[in-house]
Amino acid sequence: MSSAEDDLYQQVVLEHKRAPRNFGHLAHPTHQARGTNPSCGDRIAVELELQGEQVRDVAFSGQGCAICMASTSMMTEAIKGRDVAHAQALQQHFRAVLTGEEDPDEAPLGKLVALAGVNRYPNRIKCALLGWHALMHAIAGQDGAATTETPGTGE
Ligand code: ZN
């Protein structure tokens, strides 16, 4: 990684840590999940307002290290107003980049690519993925609820 990329990484993390986006609670969350990362002490919760397949709104709360807070903050920006399928695809690419399975230059991460530098710090990868884990748990709850609302599944 060049020093320019390193500077960007530091800037983005510090900026989101200082002013996390979508931090707080939703008035009417339809889905939510908590995430804890005992190895670092990060504890966060993600709230979603899903309408059909769309993430109408998202918020997170809790406390974590700079990388956890920055990653979760950027996650909320990246998925708000987007489809659930888009959020799931982003999670897979983000995870693959951090674990070294995917080249950050080829992954469609958008702004999240600024966090690709975390892959140099194996003990911080869990911090960066925590918010995404909570998001996937929250969405999985939606799948369970959606089944009861789908007419004519023909069980
Ligand atoms: Zn952490």
CSV table of C-alpha atoms and ligand atoms in Angstrom, one decimal:
chain,number,residue,atom,x,y,z
A,1,MET,CA,0.0,0.0,0.0
A,2,SER,CA,1.3,3.4,-0.9
A,3,SER,CA,1.7,6.2,1.6
A,4,ALA,CA,-1.1,8.1,-0.1
A,5,GLU,CA,-3.5,5.1,0.4
A,6,ASP,CA,-2.3,4.8,4.0
A,7,ASP,CA,-3.1,8.5,4.6
A,8,LEU,CA,-6.6,8.0,3.1
A,9,TYR,CA,-7.2,5.0,5.4
A,10,GLN,CA,-6.2,6.9,8.5
A,11,GLN,CA,-8.2,10.0,7.5
A,12,VAL,CA,-11.4,8.0,6.8
A,13,VAL,CA,-11.2,6.0,10.0
A,14,LEU,CA,-10.5,9.0,12.2
A,15,GLU,CA,-13.2,11.0,10.5
A,16,HIS,CA,-15.9,8.4,11.0
A,17,LYS,CA,-14.8,7.7,14.5
A,18,ARG,CA,-15.1,11.4,15.3
A,19,ALA,CA,-18.5,11.8,13.6
A,20,PRO,CA,-20.1,8.4,13.1
A,21,ARG,CA,-23.0,8.4,10.5
A,22,ASN,CA,-26.4,7.1,11.3
A,23,PHE,CA,-25.4,6.8,15.0
A,24,GLY,CA,-28.4,6.4,17.4
A,25,HIS,CA,-31.7,4.6,17.2
A,26,LEU,CA,-34.5,4.3,14.7
A,27,ALA,CA,-38.0,5.3,15.7
A,28,HIS,CA,-39.5,2.2,14.2
A,29,PRO,CA,-36.9,-0.5,13.6
A,30,THR,CA,-38.3,-3.7,12.0
A,31,HIS,CA,-35.1,-5.7,12.5
A,32,GLN,CA,-32.2,-5.5,14.8
A,33,ALA,CA,-29.2,-7.5,16.1
A,34,ARG,CA,-26.3,-7.0,18.4
A,35,GLY,CA,-22.7,-7.8,17.8
A,36,THR,CA,-19.9,-8.2,20.3
A,37,ASN,CA,-16.2,-8.7,19.7
A,38,PRO,CA,-14.7,-9.9,23.0
A,39,SER,CA,-11.2,-9.9,21.8
A,40,CYS,CA,-11.3,-6.1,21.4
A,41,GLY,CA,-14.3,-5.1,23.6
A,42,ASP,CA,-16.4,-3.8,20.8
A,43,ARG,CA,-20.2,-3.9,21.4
A,44,ILE,CA,-22.6,-2.5,18.9
A,45,ALA,CA,-26.2,-2.9,17.8
A,46,VAL,CA,-27.6,-2.4,14.3
A,47,GLU,CA,-31.2,-1.4,13.7
A,48,LEU,CA,-32.9,-1.7,10.3
A,49,GLU,CA,-36.2,-0.5,8.9
A,50,LEU,CA,-36.8,-2.8,6.0
A,51,GLN,CA,-39.6,-2.2,3.5
A,52,GLY,CA,-39.9,-5.2,1.3
A,53,GLU,CA,-36.4,-5.8,-0.1
A,54,GLN,CA,-35.2,-2.3,0.6
A,55,VAL,CA,-33.2,-0.9,3.5
A,56,ARG,CA,-35.3,2.2,4.1
A,57,ASP,CA,-33.3,3.3,7.2
A,58,VAL,CA,-30.4,2.0,9.3
A,59,ALA,CA,-28.8,3.1,12.6
A,60,PHE,CA,-26.2,1.7,14.9
A,61,SER,CA,-25.4,2.3,18.6
A,62,GLY,CA,-22.8,1.1,21.1
A,63,GLN,CA,-19.1,1.5,21.6
A,64,GLY,CA,-16.1,0.2,19.8
A,65,CYS,CA,-12.6,0.9,18.7
A,66,ALA,CA,-12.0,3.4,15.8
A,67,ILE,CA,-11.9,0.6,13.2
A,68,CYS,CA,-15.2,-0.9,14.4
A,69,MET,CA,-16.9,2.4,14.6
A,70,ALA,CA,-15.6,3.6,11.3
A,71,SER,CA,-16.5,0.4,9.5
A,72,THR,CA,-20.0,0.3,10.9
A,73,SER,CA,-20.6,3.9,10.1
A,74,MET,CA,-19.4,3.4,6.5
A,75,MET,CA,-21.6,0.3,6.3
A,76,THR,CA,-24.7,2.3,7.2
A,77,GLU,CA,-23.9,4.9,4.5
A,78,ALA,CA,-23.3,2.2,1.9
A,79,ILE,CA,-26.6,0.3,2.5
A,80,LYS,CA,-29.1,3.0,3.3
A,81,GLY,CA,-31.7,3.1,0.6
A,82,ARG,CA,-30.3,0.1,-1.1
A,83,ASP,CA,-31.6,-3.4,-1.6
A,84,VAL,CA,-31.0,-6.1,0.9
A,85,ALA,CA,-29.3,-8.1,-1.8
A,86,HIS,CA,-26.9,-5.2,-2.4
A,87,ALA,CA,-26.0,-5.1,1.3
A,88,GLN,CA,-25.4,-8.9,1.3
A,89,ALA,CA,-23.2,-8.7,-1.7
A,90,LEU,CA,-21.2,-5.8,-0.2
A,91,GLN,CA,-20.7,-7.8,3.0
A,92,GLN,CA,-19.3,-10.7,1.0
A,93,HIS,CA,-16.9,-8.6,-1.0
A,94,PHE,CA,-15.8,-6.6,2.1
A,95,ARG,CA,-15.1,-9.8,4.0
A,96,ALA,CA,-13.3,-11.4,1.1
A,97,VAL,CA,-11.0,-8.3,0.7
A,98,LEU,CA,-10.2,-8.2,4.5
A,99,THR,CA,-9.4,-11.9,4.6
A,100,GLY,CA,-7.2,-11.6,1.4
A,101,GLU,CA,-9.5,-13.7,-0.8
A,102,GLU,CA,-10.3,-10.8,-3.1
A,103,ASP,CA,-8.1,-8.1,-4.6
A,104,PRO,CA,-9.3,-4.7,-3.2
A,105,ASP,CA,-8.7,-3.2,-6.7
A,106,GLU,CA,-11.2,-5.5,-8.2
A,107,ALA,CA,-13.9,-5.7,-5.6
A,108,PRO,CA,-16.9,-3.4,-6.1
A,109,LEU,CA,-16.6,-1.8,-2.6
A,110,GLY,CA,-17.0,1.9,-3.4
A,111,LYS,CA,-15.9,4.0,-0.5
A,112,LEU,CA,-15.4,1.0,1.7
A,113,VAL,CA,-12.2,0.3,-0.1
A,114,ALA,CA,-10.6,2.8,2.2
A,115,LEU,CA,-10.8,0.2,4.9
A,116,ALA,CA,-9.1,-2.5,2.8
A,117,GLY,CA,-5.9,-1.6,4.7
A,118,VAL,CA,-7.3,-3.4,7.7
A,119,ASN,CA,-6.1,-6.6,6.1
A,120,ARG,CA,-2.6,-5.8,7.2
A,121,TYR,CA,-3.8,-6.1,10.8
A,122,PRO,CA,-5.2,-9.6,11.3
A,123,ASN,CA,-6.3,-8.9,14.9
A,124,ARG,CA,-8.4,-5.9,13.8
A,125,ILE,CA,-10.3,-7.7,11.0
A,126,LYS,CA,-13.0,-8.8,13.5
A,127,CYS,CA,-13.4,-5.2,14.5
A,128,ALA,CA,-14.0,-4.2,10.9
A,129,LEU,CA,-16.5,-7.0,10.3
A,130,LEU,CA,-18.5,-6.7,13.5
A,131,GLY,CA,-21.1,-4.3,12.2
A,132,TRP,CA,-21.5,-6.4,9.1
A,133,HIS,CA,-22.0,-9.5,11.2
A,134,ALA,CA,-24.8,-7.7,13.2
A,135,LEU,CA,-26.3,-6.5,9.9
A,136,MET,CA,-26.5,-10.1,8.5
A,137,HIS,CA,-28.1,-11.3,11.7
A,138,ALA,CA,-30.6,-8.6,11.6
A,139,ILE,CA,-31.5,-9.4,8.0
A,140,ALA,CA,-31.7,-13.1,8.8
A,141,GLY,CA,-34.4,-12.3,11.3
A,142,GLN,CA,-36.3,-10.6,8.5
A,143,ASP,CA,-36.1,-13.8,6.4
A,144,GLY,CA,-37.8,-15.8,9.2
A,145,ALA,CA,-40.5,-13.2,9.6
A,146,ALA,CA,-41.0,-12.9,5.9
A,147,THR,CA,-41.9,-16.6,5.5
A,148,THR,CA,-45.0,-16.2,7.6
A,149,GLU,CA,-46.1,-13.4,5.4
A,150,THR,CA,-45.5,-15.1,2.0
A,151,PRO,CA,-48.9,-16.4,0.8
A,152,GLY,CA,-49.1,-19.8,-0.9
A,153,THR,CA,-45.6,-21.2,-0.1
A,154,GLY,CA,-47.3,-24.6,-0.4
A,155,GLU,CA,-45.9,-26.3,2.6
B,1,ZN,ZN,-12.2,-3.3,17.9
